[in-house]
Amino acid sequence: MRQDWSRYWRSPDRPIEAMYAHFEQHAYHRHSHETYSFGVTETGAQSFTCRGGAHTSAAGMVMAFNPEDPHDGHATNPLGFTYRMVHIGPDLVAEALADATGRRTGLPLFTTPVLDDPALAAALRALHTSLLSPTTALHRDELLTATITHLVRRAATTPLPDTGPTRSARVAGEARQLLHAHLTDDLTIDDLARAAGTTRYAVYRAFRAEYGMPPSDYQRQLRLRTARALIAAGTPLAEVATATGFADQSHLTRWFTRYFGLTPGAYRQATTTPPPGPSVPPRTG
């Protein structure tokens, strides 16, 4: 029989926290948060009361709570539920929206506590996974801004206006230069924005338009190319992982395989083992 369990993560320098939990017996007393709280139910179903009504979030559904929204919560049935939750401070939400629009906006209001929206569920799951797993600050920043703007555009009472792509070779080039110069540094999107003299969202859009991928993917690609060269030169894999900014050897192996289609060990063997010579037919008579 499954037991109740939970994992929690809290940023040391920004108002953002994340919870991953499975509950069968636990029931939340009525409470509220000072943050925006967005969640996705992964398995089972959870029931709760909020804003004067009863609601149920089944697998794949999204929950959206405004700051100070009182709510409770419990498993809908004895099988329990598993869910991911992200708590984001209002100041951080406002900052992300100002970045996306180029101007300060009012704080969003979500009037529907439960949303059946697969795209939002996927965005929240990706953000939550990045918070609880080894990844770069740049990747987390990108997902945070993208998820907040996605939530507001699809679910808030006053959606944000669409903004056209920023196609600026200079902005993208300045960000690219910083990524090359600081290969192993845990750069943030703020670092790229300062280098390019623009906002975080603008540098993100410009980079994607110019190079066809987000800055975090480009950063990882640079690290993997460097790792490949080090492996070919005979550097031990654990040292390669450290030298190229990966959390450990397994982290390097996972991404190396996804990008190149073979493990670092297989690549090392291929670069150090001479190819077989041509076969010689047997001599007759």
PDB file of C-alpha atoms in Angstrom:
ATOM      1  CA  MET A   1       0.000   0.000   0.000  1.00  0.00           C
ATOM      2  CA  ARG A   2       1.322   3.464  -0.870  1.00  0.00           C
ATOM      3  CA  GLN A   3       2.271   5.845   1.910  1.00  0.00           C
ATOM      4  CA  ASP A   4       1.939   9.612   2.084  1.00  0.00           C
ATOM      5  CA  TRP A   5       5.160  11.328   0.999  1.00  0.00           C
ATOM      6  CA  SER A   6       6.340  14.787   0.008  1.00  0.00           C
ATOM      7  CA  ARG A   7       9.401  16.602  -1.325  1.00  0.00           C
ATOM      8  CA  TYR A   8       9.948  20.341  -0.971  1.00  0.00           C
ATOM      9  CA  TRP A   9      12.305  22.845  -2.622  1.00  0.00           C
ATOM     10  CA  ARG A  10      12.820  26.517  -1.766  1.00  0.00           C
ATOM     11  CA  SER A  11      14.893  29.042  -3.667  1.00  0.00           C
ATOM     12  CA  PRO A  12      17.550  30.658  -1.477  1.00  0.00           C
ATOM     13  CA  ASP A  13      17.296  34.046  -3.180  1.00  0.00           C
ATOM     14  CA  ARG A  14      13.839  34.417  -4.797  1.00  0.00           C
ATOM     15  CA  PRO A  15      10.233  33.980  -3.654  1.00  0.00           C
ATOM     16  CA  ILE A  16       9.611  30.637  -5.327  1.00  0.00           C
ATOM     17  CA  GLU A  17       9.019  27.217  -3.769  1.00  0.00           C
ATOM     18  CA  ALA A  18       7.932  23.832  -5.116  1.00  0.00           C
ATOM     19  CA  MET A  19       6.275  20.763  -3.637  1.00  0.00           C
ATOM     20  CA  TYR A  20       5.900  17.241  -5.019  1.00  0.00           C
ATOM     21  CA  ALA A  21       3.666  14.950  -2.954  1.00  0.00           C
ATOM     22  CA  HIS A  22       1.371  11.962  -2.788  1.00  0.00           C
ATOM     23  CA  PHE A  23      -1.392  11.966  -0.169  1.00  0.00           C
ATOM     24  CA  GLU A  24      -3.946   9.352   0.758  1.00  0.00           C
ATOM     25  CA  GLN A  25      -4.567  10.142   4.436  1.00  0.00           C
ATOM     26  CA  HIS A  26      -3.414  13.736   4.783  1.00  0.00           C
ATOM     27  CA  ALA A  27      -6.099  16.444   4.713  1.00  0.00           C
ATOM     28  CA  TYR A  28      -5.191  20.141   4.579  1.00  0.00           C
ATOM     29  CA  HIS A  29      -6.782  22.433   7.131  1.00  0.00           C
ATOM     30  CA  ARG A  30      -8.254  25.557   5.558  1.00  0.00           C
ATOM     31  CA  HIS A  31      -5.383  27.945   4.858  1.00  0.00           C
ATOM     32  CA  SER A  32      -4.007  30.447   2.333  1.00  0.00           C
ATOM     33  CA  HIS A  33      -0.634  31.443   0.897  1.00  0.00           C
ATOM     34  CA  GLU A  34       0.898  34.875   0.417  1.00  0.00           C
ATOM     35  CA  THR A  35       1.995  33.690  -3.031  1.00  0.00           C
ATOM     36  CA  TYR A  36       0.378  32.663  -6.274  1.00  0.00           C
ATOM     37  CA  SER A  37       0.087  28.868  -6.181  1.00  0.00           C
ATOM     38  CA  PHE A  38      -0.116  26.813  -9.370  1.00  0.00           C
ATOM     39  CA  GLY A  39      -0.335  23.041  -9.449  1.00  0.00           C
ATOM     40  CA  VAL A  40      -0.970  20.053 -11.655  1.00  0.00           C
ATOM     41  CA  THR A  41      -2.510  16.794 -10.477  1.00  0.00           C
ATOM     42  CA  GLU A  42      -0.552  13.848 -11.846  1.00  0.00           C
ATOM     43  CA  THR A  43      -2.525  10.835 -10.615  1.00  0.00           C
ATOM     44  CA  GLY A  44      -5.788  10.315  -8.760  1.00  0.00           C
ATOM     45  CA  ALA A  45      -7.961  13.250  -7.765  1.00  0.00           C
ATOM     46  CA  GLN A  46      -8.073  15.818  -4.990  1.00  0.00           C
ATOM     47  CA  SER A  47     -11.083  17.730  -3.758  1.00  0.00           C
ATOM     48  CA  PHE A  48     -11.126  21.120  -2.068  1.00  0.00           C
ATOM     49  CA  THR A  49     -13.258  24.155  -1.360  1.00  0.00           C
ATOM     50  CA  CYS A  50     -12.229  27.611  -2.560  1.00  0.00           C
ATOM     51  CA  ARG A  51     -14.059  30.886  -3.292  1.00  0.00           C
ATOM     52  CA  GLY A  52     -17.336  29.549  -1.985  1.00  0.00           C
ATOM     53  CA  GLY A  53     -17.459  26.412  -4.122  1.00  0.00           C
ATOM     54  CA  ALA A  54     -16.393  22.766  -4.121  1.00  0.00           C
ATOM     55  CA  HIS A  55     -13.871  21.676  -6.747  1.00  0.00           C
ATOM     56  CA  THR A  56     -12.078  18.518  -7.857  1.00  0.00           C
ATOM     57  CA  SER A  57      -8.794  18.381  -9.714  1.00  0.00           C
ATOM     58  CA  ALA A  58      -8.355  15.071 -11.523  1.00  0.00           C
ATOM     59  CA  ALA A  59      -5.244  13.777 -13.258  1.00  0.00           C
ATOM     60  CA  GLY A  60      -3.959  16.256 -15.853  1.00  0.00           C
ATOM     61  CA  MET A  61      -5.861  19.242 -14.464  1.00  0.00           C
ATOM     62  CA  VAL A  62      -4.312  22.527 -13.329  1.00  0.00           C
ATOM     63  CA  MET A  63      -5.023  24.453 -10.111  1.00  0.00           C
ATOM     64  CA  ALA A  64      -4.596  28.226  -9.850  1.00  0.00           C
ATOM     65  CA  PHE A  65      -4.817  30.057  -6.506  1.00  0.00           C
ATOM     66  CA  ASN A  66      -4.421  33.805  -6.058  1.00  0.00           C
ATOM     67  CA  PRO A  67      -2.520  35.151  -3.046  1.00  0.00           C
ATOM     68  CA  GLU A  68      -4.587  34.819   0.145  1.00  0.00           C
ATOM     69  CA  ASP A  69      -7.162  32.483  -1.469  1.00  0.00           C
ATOM     70  CA  PRO A  70      -8.422  30.306   1.450  1.00  0.00           C
ATOM     71  CA  HIS A  71      -8.681  26.623   0.538  1.00  0.00           C
ATOM     72  CA  ASP A  72      -8.425  23.146   2.019  1.00  0.00           C
ATOM     73  CA  GLY A  73      -7.773  19.807   0.325  1.00  0.00           C
ATOM     74  CA  HIS A  74      -7.973  16.039   0.599  1.00  0.00           C
ATOM     75  CA  ALA A  75      -7.976  12.903  -1.527  1.00  0.00           C
ATOM     76  CA  THR A  76     -11.217  12.392  -3.419  1.00  0.00           C
ATOM     77  CA  ASN A  77     -11.089   8.629  -2.839  1.00  0.00           C
ATOM     78  CA  PRO A  78      -8.937   6.108  -0.908  1.00  0.00           C
ATOM     79  CA  LEU A  79      -6.484   5.773  -3.819  1.00  0.00           C
ATOM     80  CA  GLY A  80      -5.143   9.249  -3.045  1.00  0.00           C
ATOM     81  CA  PHE A  81      -3.523  11.706  -5.427  1.00  0.00           C
ATOM     82  CA  THR A  82      -0.075  12.816  -6.584  1.00  0.00           C
ATOM     83  CA  TYR A  83       0.499  16.437  -7.474  1.00  0.00           C
ATOM     84  CA  ARG A  84       3.098  19.103  -8.214  1.00  0.00           C
ATOM     85  CA  MET A  85       2.759  22.626  -6.783  1.00  0.00           C
ATOM     86  CA  VAL A  86       4.723  25.818  -7.421  1.00  0.00           C
ATOM     87  CA  HIS A  87       4.393  28.872  -5.158  1.00  0.00           C
ATOM     88  CA  ILE A  88       5.533  32.164  -6.746  1.00  0.00           C
ATOM     89  CA  GLY A  89       5.668  35.520  -4.959  1.00  0.00           C
ATOM     90  CA  PRO A  90       3.573  38.380  -6.417  1.00  0.00           C
ATOM     91  CA  ASP A  91       6.669  40.542  -6.970  1.00  0.00           C
ATOM     92  CA  LEU A  92       8.271  37.815  -9.061  1.00  0.00           C
ATOM     93  CA  VAL A  93       5.071  37.393 -11.092  1.00  0.00           C
ATOM     94  CA  ALA A  94       4.918  41.154 -11.715  1.00  0.00           C
ATOM     95  CA  GLU A  95       8.591  41.174 -12.712  1.00  0.00           C
ATOM     96  CA  ALA A  96       8.116  38.366 -15.228  1.00  0.00           C
ATOM     97  CA  LEU A  97       5.067  40.037 -16.782  1.00  0.00           C
ATOM     98  CA  ALA A  98       6.850  43.393 -17.057  1.00  0.00           C
ATOM     99  CA  ASP A  99       9.686  41.598 -18.803  1.00  0.00           C
ATOM    100  CA  ALA A 100       7.291  39.920 -21.240  1.00  0.00           C
ATOM    101  CA  THR A 101       5.392  43.094 -22.130  1.00  0.00           C
ATOM    102  CA  GLY A 102       8.061  45.762 -21.748  1.00  0.00           C
ATOM    103  CA  ARG A 103       5.995  47.663 -19.176  1.00  0.00           C
ATOM    104  CA  ARG A 104       4.646  47.304 -15.675  1.00  0.00           C
ATOM    105  CA  THR A 105       1.252  45.603 -15.532  1.00  0.00           C
ATOM    106  CA  GLY A 106      -1.237  44.962 -12.766  1.00  0.00           C
ATOM    107  CA  LEU A 107      -1.146  41.651 -10.951  1.00  0.00           C
ATOM    108  CA  PRO A 108      -3.249  38.942 -12.647  1.00  0.00           C
ATOM    109  CA  LEU A 109      -6.431  37.484 -11.193  1.00  0.00           C
ATOM    110  CA  PHE A 110      -7.442  33.861 -11.665  1.00  0.00           C
ATOM    111  CA  THR A 111     -11.156  33.269 -11.086  1.00  0.00           C
ATOM    112  CA  THR A 112     -11.296  29.545 -11.906  1.00  0.00           C
ATOM    113  CA  PRO A 113      -9.443  27.379  -9.358  1.00  0.00           C
ATOM    114  CA  VAL A 114      -9.390  24.301 -11.630  1.00  0.00           C
ATOM    115  CA  LEU A 115      -8.514  24.337 -15.333  1.00  0.00           C
ATOM    116  CA  ASP A 116      -8.579  21.479 -17.835  1.00  0.00           C
ATOM    117  CA  ASP A 117      -5.748  22.697 -20.062  1.00  0.00           C
ATOM    118  CA  PRO A 118      -3.105  20.180 -21.236  1.00  0.00           C
ATOM    119  CA  ALA A 119      -0.772  22.927 -22.505  1.00  0.00           C
ATOM    120  CA  LEU A 120      -0.734  24.653 -19.119  1.00  0.00           C
ATOM    121  CA  ALA A 121      -0.276  21.314 -17.369  1.00  0.00           C
ATOM    122  CA  ALA A 122       2.749  20.550 -19.538  1.00  0.00           C
ATOM    123  CA  ALA A 123       4.281  23.988 -18.891  1.00  0.00           C
ATOM    124  CA  LEU A 124       3.836  23.680 -15.127  1.00  0.00           C
ATOM    125  CA  ARG A 125       5.228  20.154 -15.090  1.00  0.00           C
ATOM    126  CA  ALA A 126       8.330  21.293 -16.987  1.00  0.00           C
ATOM    127  CA  LEU A 127       8.894  24.230 -14.615  1.00  0.00           C
ATOM    128  CA  HIS A 128       8.344  22.092 -11.527  1.00  0.00           C
ATOM    129  CA  THR A 129      10.713  19.392 -12.783  1.00  0.00           C
ATOM    130  CA  SER A 130      13.423  21.990 -13.410  1.00  0.00           C
ATOM    131  CA  LEU A 131      13.108  23.252  -9.833  1.00  0.00           C
ATOM    132  CA  LEU A 132      13.515  19.813  -8.249  1.00  0.00           C
ATOM    133  CA  SER A 133      16.150  18.442 -10.633  1.00  0.00           C
ATOM    134  CA  PRO A 134      19.744  19.337 -11.537  1.00  0.00           C
ATOM    135  CA  THR A 135      19.626  22.041 -14.209  1.00  0.00           C
ATOM    136  CA  THR A 136      21.064  25.454 -14.948  1.00  0.00           C
ATOM    137  CA  ALA A 137      19.814  28.764 -13.580  1.00  0.00           C
ATOM    138  CA  LEU A 138      19.347  29.892 -17.170  1.00  0.00           C
ATOM    139  CA  HIS A 139      16.963  27.033 -17.944  1.00  0.00           C
ATOM    140  CA  ARG A 140      14.943  27.660 -14.777  1.00  0.00           C
ATOM    141  CA  ASP A 141      14.677  31.380 -15.554  1.00  0.00           C
ATOM    142  CA  GLU A 142      13.433  30.679 -19.070  1.00  0.00           C
ATOM    143  CA  LEU A 143      10.797  28.226 -17.889  1.00  0.00           C
ATOM    144  CA  LEU A 144       9.661  30.504 -15.061  1.00  0.00           C
ATOM    145  CA  THR A 145       8.994  33.502 -17.320  1.00  0.00           C
ATOM    146  CA  ALA A 146       7.447  31.374 -20.063  1.00  0.00           C
ATOM    147  CA  THR A 147       5.145  29.544 -17.636  1.00  0.00           C
ATOM    148  CA  ILE A 148       3.937  32.699 -15.891  1.00  0.00           C
ATOM    149  CA  THR A 149       3.130  34.451 -19.177  1.00  0.00           C
ATOM    150  CA  HIS A 150       1.481  31.274 -20.499  1.00  0.00           C
ATOM    151  CA  LEU A 151      -0.720  31.021 -17.400  1.00  0.00           C
ATOM    152  CA  VAL A 152      -1.775  34.649 -17.580  1.00  0.00           C
ATOM    153  CA  ARG A 153      -2.516  34.577 -21.299  1.00  0.00           C
ATOM    154  CA  ARG A 154      -4.637  31.437 -21.069  1.00  0.00           C
ATOM    155  CA  ALA A 155      -6.322  31.706 -17.677  1.00  0.00           C
ATOM    156  CA  ALA A 156      -6.235  35.188 -16.113  1.00  0.00           C
ATOM    157  CA  THR A 157      -9.191  37.570 -16.309  1.00  0.00           C
ATOM    158  CA  THR A 158      -7.133  40.129 -18.253  1.00  0.00           C
ATOM    159  CA  PRO A 159      -4.806  38.224 -20.606  1.00  0.00           C
ATOM    160  CA  LEU A 160      -1.580  39.824 -21.760  1.00  0.00           C
ATOM    161  CA  PRO A 161      -1.412  41.165 -25.304  1.00  0.00           C
ATOM    162  CA  ASP A 162       0.643  39.137 -27.735  1.00  0.00           C
ATOM    163  CA  THR A 163       4.102  40.517 -28.383  1.00  0.00           C
ATOM    164  CA  GLY A 164       5.881  40.063 -31.669  1.00  0.00           C
ATOM    165  CA  PRO A 165       9.289  38.385 -31.873  1.00  0.00           C
ATOM    166  CA  THR A 166      12.355  40.495 -31.245  1.00  0.00           C
ATOM    167  CA  ARG A 167      14.703  39.975 -34.182  1.00  0.00           C
ATOM    168  CA  SER A 168      17.880  41.678 -33.139  1.00  0.00           C
ATOM    169  CA  ALA A 169      21.204  40.196 -34.204  1.00  0.00           C
ATOM    170  CA  ARG A 170      23.058  42.526 -31.839  1.00  0.00           C
ATOM    171  CA  VAL A 171      21.060  41.460 -28.775  1.00  0.00           C
ATOM    172  CA  ALA A 172      21.432  37.774 -29.588  1.00  0.00           C
ATOM    173  CA  GLY A 173      25.100  38.198 -30.441  1.00  0.00           C
ATOM    174  CA  GLU A 174      25.924  39.876 -27.118  1.00  0.00           C
ATOM    175  CA  ALA A 175      24.203  37.057 -25.233  1.00  0.00           C
ATOM    176  CA  ARG A 176      25.980  34.413 -27.325  1.00  0.00           C
ATOM    177  CA  GLN A 177      29.350  36.022 -26.665  1.00  0.00           C
ATOM    178  CA  LEU A 178      28.740  35.873 -22.903  1.00  0.00           C
ATOM    179  CA  LEU A 179      27.775  32.187 -23.109  1.00  0.00           C
ATOM    180  CA  HIS A 180      31.004  31.399 -24.956  1.00  0.00           C
ATOM    181  CA  ALA A 181      33.139  33.426 -22.546  1.00  0.00           C
ATOM    182  CA  HIS A 182      31.656  31.827 -19.418  1.00  0.00           C
ATOM    183  CA  LEU A 183      31.098  28.242 -20.492  1.00  0.00           C
ATOM    184  CA  THR A 184      30.863  26.666 -17.031  1.00  0.00           C
ATOM    185  CA  ASP A 185      29.379  29.606 -15.097  1.00  0.00           C
ATOM    186  CA  ASP A 186      25.788  29.204 -13.916  1.00  0.00           C
ATOM    187  CA  LEU A 187      24.607  32.260 -15.841  1.00  0.00           C
ATOM    188  CA  THR A 188      21.098  33.605 -15.364  1.00  0.00           C
ATOM    189  CA  ILE A 189      18.822  35.280 -17.874  1.00  0.00           C
ATOM    190  CA  ASP A 190      19.538  38.515 -15.973  1.00  0.00           C
ATOM    191  CA  ASP A 191      23.218  38.123 -16.842  1.00  0.00           C
ATOM    192  CA  LEU A 192      22.368  37.822 -20.538  1.00  0.00           C
ATOM    193  CA  ALA A 193      19.970  40.764 -20.395  1.00  0.00           C
ATOM    194  CA  ARG A 194      22.599  43.013 -18.790  1.00  0.00           C
ATOM    195  CA  ALA A 195      25.181  41.999 -21.390  1.00  0.00           C
ATOM    196  CA  ALA A 196      22.747  42.767 -24.220  1.00  0.00           C
ATOM    197  CA  GLY A 197      21.312  45.928 -22.641  1.00  0.00           C
ATOM    198  CA  THR A 198      17.701  44.781 -22.792  1.00  0.00           C
ATOM    199  CA  THR A 199      15.058  42.896 -20.830  1.00  0.00           C
ATOM    200  CA  ARG A 200      15.195  39.204 -20.017  1.00  0.00           C
ATOM    201  CA  TYR A 201      12.263  38.283 -22.220  1.00  0.00           C
ATOM    202  CA  ALA A 202      13.591  40.382 -25.101  1.00  0.00           C
ATOM    203  CA  VAL A 203      16.975  38.660 -25.060  1.00  0.00           C
ATOM    204  CA  TYR A 204      15.235  35.292 -24.886  1.00  0.00           C
ATOM    205  CA  ARG A 205      13.065  36.071 -27.938  1.00  0.00           C
ATOM    206  CA  ALA A 206      15.975  37.592 -29.876  1.00  0.00           C
ATOM    207  CA  PHE A 207      18.181  34.588 -29.196  1.00  0.00           C
ATOM    208  CA  ARG A 208      15.538  32.107 -30.324  1.00  0.00           C
ATOM    209  CA  ALA A 209      14.889  34.130 -33.462  1.00  0.00           C
ATOM    210  CA  GLU A 210      18.587  34.355 -34.331  1.00  0.00           C
ATOM    211  CA  TYR A 211      19.858  30.893 -33.363  1.00  0.00           C
ATOM    212  CA  GLY A 212      16.733  28.730 -33.402  1.00  0.00           C
ATOM    213  CA  MET A 213      16.903  27.633 -29.754  1.00  0.00           C
ATOM    214  CA  PRO A 214      16.670  29.125 -26.235  1.00  0.00           C
ATOM    215  CA  PRO A 215      19.893  30.341 -24.585  1.00  0.00           C
ATOM    216  CA  SER A 216      19.825  27.414 -22.139  1.00  0.00           C
ATOM    217  CA  ASP A 217      19.821  24.858 -24.983  1.00  0.00           C
ATOM    218  CA  TYR A 218      22.663  26.717 -26.686  1.00  0.00           C
ATOM    219  CA  GLN A 219      24.621  26.782 -23.410  1.00  0.00           C
ATOM    220  CA  ARG A 220      24.155  23.020 -22.960  1.00  0.00           C
ATOM    221  CA  GLN A 221      25.193  22.408 -26.563  1.00  0.00           C
ATOM    222  CA  LEU A 222      28.408  24.389 -26.033  1.00  0.00           C
ATOM    223  CA  ARG A 223      29.188  22.345 -22.948  1.00  0.00           C
ATOM    224  CA  LEU A 224      28.525  19.065 -24.745  1.00  0.00           C
ATOM    225  CA  ARG A 225      30.747  20.018 -27.672  1.00  0.00           C
ATOM    226  CA  THR A 226      33.530  20.862 -25.231  1.00  0.00           C
ATOM    227  CA  ALA A 227      32.906  17.592 -23.388  1.00  0.00           C
ATOM    228  CA  ARG A 228      33.190  15.662 -26.645  1.00  0.00           C
ATOM    229  CA  ALA A 229      36.575  17.235 -27.373  1.00  0.00           C
ATOM    230  CA  LEU A 230      37.831  16.461 -23.857  1.00  0.00           C
ATOM    231  CA  ILE A 231      36.652  12.848 -24.091  1.00  0.00           C
ATOM    232  CA  ALA A 232      38.430  12.437 -27.429  1.00  0.00           C
ATOM    233  CA  ALA A 233      41.591  13.804 -25.781  1.00  0.00           C
ATOM    234  CA  GLY A 234      41.419  11.063 -23.132  1.00  0.00           C
ATOM    235  CA  THR A 235      40.159  13.082 -20.147  1.00  0.00           C
ATOM    236  CA  PRO A 236      38.414  10.871 -17.531  1.00  0.00           C
ATOM    237  CA  LEU A 237      34.633  11.179 -17.721  1.00  0.00           C
ATOM    238  CA  ALA A 238      34.197  12.412 -14.137  1.00  0.00           C
ATOM    239  CA  GLU A 239      36.683  15.215 -14.842  1.00  0.00           C
ATOM    240  CA  VAL A 240      34.906  16.038 -18.101  1.00  0.00           C
ATOM    241  CA  ALA A 241      31.597  16.442 -16.271  1.00  0.00           C
ATOM    242  CA  THR A 242      33.150  18.849 -13.750  1.00  0.00           C
ATOM    243  CA  ALA A 243      35.058  20.802 -16.390  1.00  0.00           C
ATOM    244  CA  THR A 244      31.979  21.379 -18.536  1.00  0.00           C
ATOM    245  CA  GLY A 245      29.483  22.432 -15.883  1.00  0.00           C
ATOM    246  CA  PHE A 246      27.430  19.252 -15.469  1.00  0.00           C
ATOM    247  CA  ALA A 247      26.245  18.184 -12.021  1.00  0.00           C
ATOM    248  CA  ASP A 248      28.000  14.804 -12.220  1.00  0.00           C
ATOM    249  CA  GLN A 249      28.973  12.053 -14.655  1.00  0.00           C
ATOM    250  CA  SER A 250      25.432  10.630 -14.887  1.00  0.00           C
ATOM    251  CA  HIS A 251      24.086  14.095 -15.721  1.00  0.00           C
ATOM    252  CA  LEU A 252      26.664  14.408 -18.500  1.00  0.00           C
ATOM    253  CA  THR A 253      25.878  10.902 -19.764  1.00  0.00           C
ATOM    254  CA  ARG A 254      22.149  11.589 -19.930  1.00  0.00           C
ATOM    255  CA  TRP A 255      22.500  14.736 -22.028  1.00  0.00           C
ATOM    256  CA  PHE A 256      25.413  13.456 -24.136  1.00  0.00           C
ATOM    257  CA  THR A 257      23.320  10.460 -25.165  1.00  0.00           C
ATOM    258  CA  ARG A 258      20.306  12.620 -25.992  1.00  0.00           C
ATOM    259  CA  TYR A 259      22.371  14.918 -28.213  1.00  0.00           C
ATOM    260  CA  PHE A 260      24.767  12.494 -29.912  1.00  0.00           C
ATOM    261  CA  GLY A 261      22.964   9.137 -29.798  1.00  0.00           C
ATOM    262  CA  LEU A 262      25.672   7.262 -27.872  1.00  0.00           C
ATOM    263  CA  THR A 263      27.109   7.337 -24.365  1.00  0.00           C
ATOM    264  CA  PRO A 264      30.328   9.197 -23.506  1.00  0.00           C
ATOM    265  CA  GLY A 265      31.984   5.815 -22.849  1.00  0.00           C
ATOM    266  CA  ALA A 266      31.013   4.548 -26.294  1.00  0.00           C
ATOM    267  CA  TYR A 267      32.279   7.766 -27.875  1.00  0.00           C
ATOM    268  CA  ARG A 268      35.600   7.481 -26.013  1.00  0.00           C
ATOM    269  CA  GLN A 269      36.000   3.890 -27.199  1.00  0.00           C
ATOM    270  CA  ALA A 270      35.223   4.895 -30.782  1.00  0.00           C
ATOM    271  CA  THR A 271      37.846   7.645 -30.723  1.00  0.00           C
ATOM    272  CA  THR A 272      40.590   5.529 -29.140  1.00  0.00           C
ATOM    273  CA  THR A 273      40.103   2.197 -30.932  1.00  0.00           C
ATOM    274  CA  PRO A 274      41.597   2.055 -34.438  1.00  0.00           C
ATOM    275  CA  PRO A 275      39.186   0.941 -37.147  1.00  0.00           C
ATOM    276  CA  PRO A 276      39.569  -2.644 -38.325  1.00  0.00           C
ATOM    277  CA  GLY A 277      41.850  -3.143 -41.297  1.00  0.00           C
ATOM    278  CA  PRO A 278      40.657  -4.555 -44.612  1.00  0.00           C
ATOM    279  CA  SER A 279      40.048  -8.274 -44.663  1.00  0.00           C
ATOM    280  CA  VAL A 280      42.564 -10.342 -46.663  1.00  0.00           C
ATOM    281  CA  PRO A 281      41.116 -13.184 -48.746  1.00  0.00           C
ATOM    282  CA  PRO A 282      42.718 -16.572 -48.154  1.00  0.00           C
ATOM    283  CA  ARG A 283      45.432 -17.589 -50.566  1.00  0.00           C
ATOM    284  CA  THR A 284      44.745 -20.550 -52.795  1.00  0.00           C
ATOM    285  CA  GLY A 285      46.964 -23.067 -54.484  1.00  0.00           C
TER     286      GLY A 285
END
